Tab-separated table of C-alpha atoms in Angstrom:
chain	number	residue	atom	x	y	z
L	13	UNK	CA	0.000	0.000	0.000
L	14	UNK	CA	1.231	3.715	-1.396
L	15	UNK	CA	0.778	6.934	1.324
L	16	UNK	CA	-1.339	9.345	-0.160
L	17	UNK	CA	-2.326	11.682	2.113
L	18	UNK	CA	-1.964	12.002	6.131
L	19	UNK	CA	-5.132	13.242	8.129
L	20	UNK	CA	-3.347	12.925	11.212
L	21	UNK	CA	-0.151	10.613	12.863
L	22	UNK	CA	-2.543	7.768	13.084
L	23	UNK	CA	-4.664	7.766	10.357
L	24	UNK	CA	-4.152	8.293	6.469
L	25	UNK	CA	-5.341	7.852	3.189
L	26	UNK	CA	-3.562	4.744	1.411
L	27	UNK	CA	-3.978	3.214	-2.342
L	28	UNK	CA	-3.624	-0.355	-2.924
L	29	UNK	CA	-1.764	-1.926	-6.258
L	30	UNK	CA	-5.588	-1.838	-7.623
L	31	UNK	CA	-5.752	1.682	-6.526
L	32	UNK	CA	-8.560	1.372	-4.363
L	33	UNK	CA	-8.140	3.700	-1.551
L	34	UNK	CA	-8.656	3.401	2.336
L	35	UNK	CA	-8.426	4.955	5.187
L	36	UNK	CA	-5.982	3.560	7.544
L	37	UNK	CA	-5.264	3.909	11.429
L	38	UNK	CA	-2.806	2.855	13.414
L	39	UNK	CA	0.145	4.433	16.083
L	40	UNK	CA	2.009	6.235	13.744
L	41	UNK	CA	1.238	5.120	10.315
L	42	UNK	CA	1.550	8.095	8.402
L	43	UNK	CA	4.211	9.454	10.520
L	44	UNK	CA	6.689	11.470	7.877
L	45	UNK	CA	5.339	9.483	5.261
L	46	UNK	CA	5.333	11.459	1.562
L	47	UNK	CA	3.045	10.579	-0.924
L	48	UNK	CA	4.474	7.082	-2.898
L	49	UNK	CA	6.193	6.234	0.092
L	50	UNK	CA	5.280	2.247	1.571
L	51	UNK	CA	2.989	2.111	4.368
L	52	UNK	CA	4.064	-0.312	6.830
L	53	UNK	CA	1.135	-2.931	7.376
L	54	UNK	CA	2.057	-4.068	10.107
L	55	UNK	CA	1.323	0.039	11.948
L	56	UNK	CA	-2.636	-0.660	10.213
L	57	UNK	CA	-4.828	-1.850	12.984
L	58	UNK	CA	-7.642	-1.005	10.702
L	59	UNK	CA	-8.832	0.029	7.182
L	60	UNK	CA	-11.947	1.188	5.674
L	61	UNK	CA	-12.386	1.273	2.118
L	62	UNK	CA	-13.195	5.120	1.381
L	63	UNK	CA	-15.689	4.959	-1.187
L	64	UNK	CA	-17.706	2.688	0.746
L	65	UNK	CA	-18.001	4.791	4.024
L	66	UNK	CA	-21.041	7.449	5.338
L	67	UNK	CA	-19.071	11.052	5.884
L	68	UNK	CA	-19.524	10.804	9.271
L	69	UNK	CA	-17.608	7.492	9.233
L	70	UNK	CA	-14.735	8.643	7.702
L	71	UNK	CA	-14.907	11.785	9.995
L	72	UNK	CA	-14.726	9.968	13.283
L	73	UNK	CA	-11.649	7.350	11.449
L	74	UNK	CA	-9.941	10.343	11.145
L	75	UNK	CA	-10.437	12.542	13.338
L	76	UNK	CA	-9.237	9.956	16.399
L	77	UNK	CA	-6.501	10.725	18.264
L	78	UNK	CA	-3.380	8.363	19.476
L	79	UNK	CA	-4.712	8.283	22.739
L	80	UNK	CA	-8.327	7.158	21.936
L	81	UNK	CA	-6.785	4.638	19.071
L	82	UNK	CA	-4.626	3.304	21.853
L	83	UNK	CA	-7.574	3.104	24.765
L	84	UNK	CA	-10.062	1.296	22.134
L	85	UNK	CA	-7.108	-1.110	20.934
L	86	UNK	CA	-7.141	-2.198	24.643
L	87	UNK	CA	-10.860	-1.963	25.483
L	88	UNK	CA	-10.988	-4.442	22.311
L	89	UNK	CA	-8.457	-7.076	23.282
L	90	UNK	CA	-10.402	-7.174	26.730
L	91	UNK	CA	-13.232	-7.816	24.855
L	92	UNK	CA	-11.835	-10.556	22.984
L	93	UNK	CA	-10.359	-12.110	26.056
L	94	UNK	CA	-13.648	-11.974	28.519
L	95	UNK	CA	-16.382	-12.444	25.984
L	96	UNK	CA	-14.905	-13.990	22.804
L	97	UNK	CA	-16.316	-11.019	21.100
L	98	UNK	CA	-15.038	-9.241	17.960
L	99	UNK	CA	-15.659	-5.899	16.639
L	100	UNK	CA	-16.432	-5.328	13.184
L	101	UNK	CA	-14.706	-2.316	12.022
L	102	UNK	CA	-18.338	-0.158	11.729
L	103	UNK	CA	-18.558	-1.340	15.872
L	104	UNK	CA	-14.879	-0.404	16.160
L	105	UNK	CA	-15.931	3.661	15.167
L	106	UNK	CA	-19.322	3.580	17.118
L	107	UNK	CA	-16.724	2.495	20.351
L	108	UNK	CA	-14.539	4.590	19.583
L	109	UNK	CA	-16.528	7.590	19.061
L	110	UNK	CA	-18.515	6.852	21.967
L	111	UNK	CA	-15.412	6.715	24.558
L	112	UNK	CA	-13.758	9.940	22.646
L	113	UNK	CA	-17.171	11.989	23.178
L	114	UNK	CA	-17.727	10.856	27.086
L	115	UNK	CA	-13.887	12.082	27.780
L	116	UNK	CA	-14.746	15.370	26.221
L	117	UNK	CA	-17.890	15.577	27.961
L	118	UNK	CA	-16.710	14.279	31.464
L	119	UNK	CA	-13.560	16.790	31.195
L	120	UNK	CA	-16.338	19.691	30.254
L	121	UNK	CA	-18.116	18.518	33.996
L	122	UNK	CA	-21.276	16.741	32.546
L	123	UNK	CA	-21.450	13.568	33.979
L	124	UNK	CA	-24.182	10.651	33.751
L	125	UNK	CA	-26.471	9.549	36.867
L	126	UNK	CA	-27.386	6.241	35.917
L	127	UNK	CA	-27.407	4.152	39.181
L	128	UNK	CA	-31.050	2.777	38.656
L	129	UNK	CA	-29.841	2.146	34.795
L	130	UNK	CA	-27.060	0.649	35.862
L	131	UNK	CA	-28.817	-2.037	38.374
L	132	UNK	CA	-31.127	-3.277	35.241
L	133	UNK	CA	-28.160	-3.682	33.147
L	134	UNK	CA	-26.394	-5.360	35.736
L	135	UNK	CA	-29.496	-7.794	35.837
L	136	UNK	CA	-30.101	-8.017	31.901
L	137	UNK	CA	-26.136	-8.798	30.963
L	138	UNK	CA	-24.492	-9.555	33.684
L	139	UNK	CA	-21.441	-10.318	31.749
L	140	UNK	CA	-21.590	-8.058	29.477
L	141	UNK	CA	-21.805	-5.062	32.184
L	142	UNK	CA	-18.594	-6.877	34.266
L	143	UNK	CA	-16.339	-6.875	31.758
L	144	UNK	CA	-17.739	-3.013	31.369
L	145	UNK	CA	-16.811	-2.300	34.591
L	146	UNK	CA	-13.370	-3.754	33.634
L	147	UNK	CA	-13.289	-1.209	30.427
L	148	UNK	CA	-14.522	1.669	32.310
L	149	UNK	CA	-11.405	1.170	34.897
L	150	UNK	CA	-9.367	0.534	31.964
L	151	UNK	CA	-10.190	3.583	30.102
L	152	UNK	CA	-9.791	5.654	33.352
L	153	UNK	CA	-6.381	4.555	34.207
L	154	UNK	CA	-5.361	5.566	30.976
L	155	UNK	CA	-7.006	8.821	30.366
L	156	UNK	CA	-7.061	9.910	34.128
L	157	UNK	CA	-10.506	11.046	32.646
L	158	UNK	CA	-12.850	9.959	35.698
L	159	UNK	CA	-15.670	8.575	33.486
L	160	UNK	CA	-18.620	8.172	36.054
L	161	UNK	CA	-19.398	4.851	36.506
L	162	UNK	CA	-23.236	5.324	34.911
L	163	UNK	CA	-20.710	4.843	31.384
L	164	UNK	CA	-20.241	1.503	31.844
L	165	UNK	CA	-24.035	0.744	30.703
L	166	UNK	CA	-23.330	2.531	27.861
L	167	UNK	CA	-20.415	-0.134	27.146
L	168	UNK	CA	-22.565	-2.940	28.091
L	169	UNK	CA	-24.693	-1.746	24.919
L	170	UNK	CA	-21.928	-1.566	22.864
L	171	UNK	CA	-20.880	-5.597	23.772
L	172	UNK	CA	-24.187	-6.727	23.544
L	173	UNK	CA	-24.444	-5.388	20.329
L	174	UNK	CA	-21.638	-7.129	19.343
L	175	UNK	CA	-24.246	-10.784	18.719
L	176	UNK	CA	-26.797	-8.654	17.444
L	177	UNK	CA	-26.627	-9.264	13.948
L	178	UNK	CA	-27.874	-6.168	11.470
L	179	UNK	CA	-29.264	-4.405	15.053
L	180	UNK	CA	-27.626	-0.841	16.022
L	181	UNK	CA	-26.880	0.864	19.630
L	182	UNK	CA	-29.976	2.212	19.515
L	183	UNK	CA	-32.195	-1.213	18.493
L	184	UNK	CA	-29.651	-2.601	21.677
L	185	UNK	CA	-31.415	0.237	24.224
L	186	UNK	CA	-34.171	-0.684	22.909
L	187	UNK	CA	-34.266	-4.390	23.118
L	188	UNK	CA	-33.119	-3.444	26.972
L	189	UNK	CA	-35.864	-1.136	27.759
L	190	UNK	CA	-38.315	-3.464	26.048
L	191	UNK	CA	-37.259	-6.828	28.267
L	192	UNK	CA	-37.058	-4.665	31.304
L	193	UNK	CA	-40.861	-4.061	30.550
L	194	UNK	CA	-41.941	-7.457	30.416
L	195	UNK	CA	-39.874	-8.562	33.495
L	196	UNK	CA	-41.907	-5.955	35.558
L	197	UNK	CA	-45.138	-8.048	34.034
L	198	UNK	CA	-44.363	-11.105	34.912
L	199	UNK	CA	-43.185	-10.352	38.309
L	200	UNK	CA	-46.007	-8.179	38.788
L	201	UNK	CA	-48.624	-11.040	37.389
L	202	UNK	CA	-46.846	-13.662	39.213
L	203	UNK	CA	-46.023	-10.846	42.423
L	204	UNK	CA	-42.842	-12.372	42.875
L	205	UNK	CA	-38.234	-11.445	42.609
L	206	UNK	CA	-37.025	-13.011	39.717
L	207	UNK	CA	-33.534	-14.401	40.315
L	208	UNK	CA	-31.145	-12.724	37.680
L	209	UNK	CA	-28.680	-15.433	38.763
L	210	UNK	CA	-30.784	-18.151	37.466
L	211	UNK	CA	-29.998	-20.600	34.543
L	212	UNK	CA	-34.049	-19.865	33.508
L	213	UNK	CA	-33.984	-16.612	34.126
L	214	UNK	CA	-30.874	-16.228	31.867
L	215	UNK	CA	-33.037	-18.384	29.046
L	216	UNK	CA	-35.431	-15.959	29.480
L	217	UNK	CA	-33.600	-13.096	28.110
L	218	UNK	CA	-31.838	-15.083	25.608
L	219	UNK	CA	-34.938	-16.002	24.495
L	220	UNK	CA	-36.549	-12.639	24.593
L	221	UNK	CA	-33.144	-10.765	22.985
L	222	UNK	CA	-33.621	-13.511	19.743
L	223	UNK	CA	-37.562	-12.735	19.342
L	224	UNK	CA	-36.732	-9.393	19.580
L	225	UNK	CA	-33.662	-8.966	17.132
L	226	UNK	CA	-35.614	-11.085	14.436
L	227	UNK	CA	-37.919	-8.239	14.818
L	228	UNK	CA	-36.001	-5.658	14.243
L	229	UNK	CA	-33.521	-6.940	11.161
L	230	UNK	CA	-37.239	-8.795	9.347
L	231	UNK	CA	-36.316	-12.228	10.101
L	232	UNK	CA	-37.731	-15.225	9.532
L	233	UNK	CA	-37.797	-18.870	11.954
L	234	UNK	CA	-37.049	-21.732	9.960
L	235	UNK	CA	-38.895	-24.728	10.523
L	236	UNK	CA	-42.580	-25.955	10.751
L	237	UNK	CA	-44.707	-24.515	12.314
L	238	UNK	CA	-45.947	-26.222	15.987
L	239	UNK	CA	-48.605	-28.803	15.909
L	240	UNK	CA	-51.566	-26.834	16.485
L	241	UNK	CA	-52.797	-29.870	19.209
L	242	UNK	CA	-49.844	-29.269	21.421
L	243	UNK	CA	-50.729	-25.489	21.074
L	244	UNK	CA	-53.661	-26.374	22.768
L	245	UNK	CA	-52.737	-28.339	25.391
L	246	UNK	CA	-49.891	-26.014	26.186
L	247	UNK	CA	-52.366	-23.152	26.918
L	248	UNK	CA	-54.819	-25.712	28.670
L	249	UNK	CA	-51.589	-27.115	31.273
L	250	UNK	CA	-50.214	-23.346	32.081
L	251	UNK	CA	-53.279	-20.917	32.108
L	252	UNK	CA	-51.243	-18.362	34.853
L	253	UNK	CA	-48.244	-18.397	32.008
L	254	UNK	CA	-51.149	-17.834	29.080
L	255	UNK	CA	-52.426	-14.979	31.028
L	256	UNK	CA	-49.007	-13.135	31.481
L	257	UNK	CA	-47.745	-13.763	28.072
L	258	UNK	CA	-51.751	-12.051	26.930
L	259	UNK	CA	-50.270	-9.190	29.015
L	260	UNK	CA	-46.988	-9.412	27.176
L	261	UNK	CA	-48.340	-9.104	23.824
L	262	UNK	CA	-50.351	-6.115	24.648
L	263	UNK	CA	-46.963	-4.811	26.037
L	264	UNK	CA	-44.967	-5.247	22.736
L	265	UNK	CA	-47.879	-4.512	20.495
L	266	UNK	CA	-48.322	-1.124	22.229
L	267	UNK	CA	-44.678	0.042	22.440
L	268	UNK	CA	-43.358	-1.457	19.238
L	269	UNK	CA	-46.765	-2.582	16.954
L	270	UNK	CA	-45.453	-6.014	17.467
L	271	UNK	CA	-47.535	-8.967	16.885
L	272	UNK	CA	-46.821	-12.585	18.707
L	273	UNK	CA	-47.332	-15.655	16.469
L	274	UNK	CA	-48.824	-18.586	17.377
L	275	UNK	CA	-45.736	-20.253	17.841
L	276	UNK	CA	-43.867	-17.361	19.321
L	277	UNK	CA	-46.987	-17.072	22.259
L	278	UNK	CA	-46.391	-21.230	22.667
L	279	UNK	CA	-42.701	-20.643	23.296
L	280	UNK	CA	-42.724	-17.720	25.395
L	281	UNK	CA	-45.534	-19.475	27.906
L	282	UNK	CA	-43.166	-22.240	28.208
L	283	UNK	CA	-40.065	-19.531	28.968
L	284	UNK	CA	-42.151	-18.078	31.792
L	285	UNK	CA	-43.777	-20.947	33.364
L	286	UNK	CA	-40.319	-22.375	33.485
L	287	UNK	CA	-38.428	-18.773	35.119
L	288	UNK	CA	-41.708	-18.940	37.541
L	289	UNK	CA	-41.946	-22.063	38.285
L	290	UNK	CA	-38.090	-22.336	39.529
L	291	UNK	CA	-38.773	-19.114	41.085
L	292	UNK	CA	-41.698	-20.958	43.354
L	293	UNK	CA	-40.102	-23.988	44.201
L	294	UNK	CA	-37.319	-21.554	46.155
């Protein structure tokens, strides 16, 4: 790859042999480099082919700065470590973006109160949210920037979204907001704690997160479709878990204009009979 152009020490504009061009980052890569000269690959941490990218993409890939490139690279490898997660360059900008504007606004006093926010995201992905914690100390002890700690549900979204398939950020808040509504139904229909620490209870949300992605990216369930006998005895055997998952549907057809089908209502009774049921047995 031939320099072209510099937009700042660690990003610059590069042309391959079939003169495509990219965008480039890495810790010094265009460092004193003249047009023509050889870009050492082994300086790219990543590349974006420029014709391909939004404007606001290739603003934020170069417009970082060494010290954000550098806090991201590590946020990343923890990322890869804990969760056996990996960021797809578009994920990689949204990160990065996200950490460089909470510095800025942290160091211009505005900080975020999410305590409450914090506790449901703690509860929704647990994992997720500790290694959070992890990148929030992380990017701290490198920055000295004194993110509050309300930041590191903002990071949570960001690794969650990493299995969400065609979802955004925003479809992530979303899907949280939305399963934090129908865990207030069923513990209000049922009137009882869930245990976040549960094996059902972390079904549960798997199960919920999946309906809810296919629903947002237009996906369709393989298969065929349940045996509309067993339907029918299903709804017979758990008539408290029909009655919550009526609720439920009402829920997601208000907020989002969601319908449940058949099979999707049969499915969901059996995930909250079985999160209840372990829940009574206690």
């Amino acid at each position: 790859m031939k320099f072209v152009k510099n937009f700042n020490n660690n990003a610059a504009l590069v042309e391959d042999d079939q003169q495509t061009e990219w965008i480039v980052i890495g810790k010094g890569v265009g460092f004193g480099k003249h047009r023509g000269d050889e870009i050492d690959l082994a300086k790219i941490e990543r590349r974006f082919k420029a014709a391909d990218q939004e404007e606001t993409v290739l603003n934020t890939a170069t417009q970082l700065s060494p010290e954000i490139v550098e806090v991201v690279n590590r946020v990343e490898k923890l990322v890869k470590d804990q969760l056996s997660r990996s960021f797809t360059d578009h994920q990689y900008l949204s990160l990065a973006d996200h950490i460089d504007f909470a510095i800025k606004r942290t160091r211009d006093g505005i900080n975020l109160d999410s305590a409450t926010v914090s506790w449901e995201t703690n509860r929704l992905f647990p994992k997720e949210y500790a290694v959070a914690k992890e990148a929030l100390m992380l990017i701290n002890g490198m920055t000295g920037a004194g993110l509050d700690e309300g930041e590191a549900v903002m990071l949570t979204q960001h690794f969650v979204n990493l299995e969400s398939n065609g979802t955004t950020i925003q479809d992530t808040m979303k899907i949280s907001r939305l399963i934090k509504g129908i865990i207030d139904i069923v513990q209000y229909q049922y009137q009882i704690q869930l245990d976040p620490d549960s094996f059902n209870f972390t079904r549960f949300i798997g199960h919920l997160r999946a309906f809810m992605i296919r629903q947002l990216t237009n996906s369709k369930v393989n298969g065929q479709a349940l045996d509309q006998s067993l339907m029918m005895v299903i709804q017979e055997k758990y008539p408290d878990a029909v009655a919550c998952v009526d609720r439920i549907a009402v829920f997601l057809k208000n907020q989002m204009g969601w319908d449940l089908s058949p099979d999707e209502r049969v499915f969901l009774i059996l995930h909250v009979w079985r999160v209840t049921n372990y829940q009574e047995e206690q």
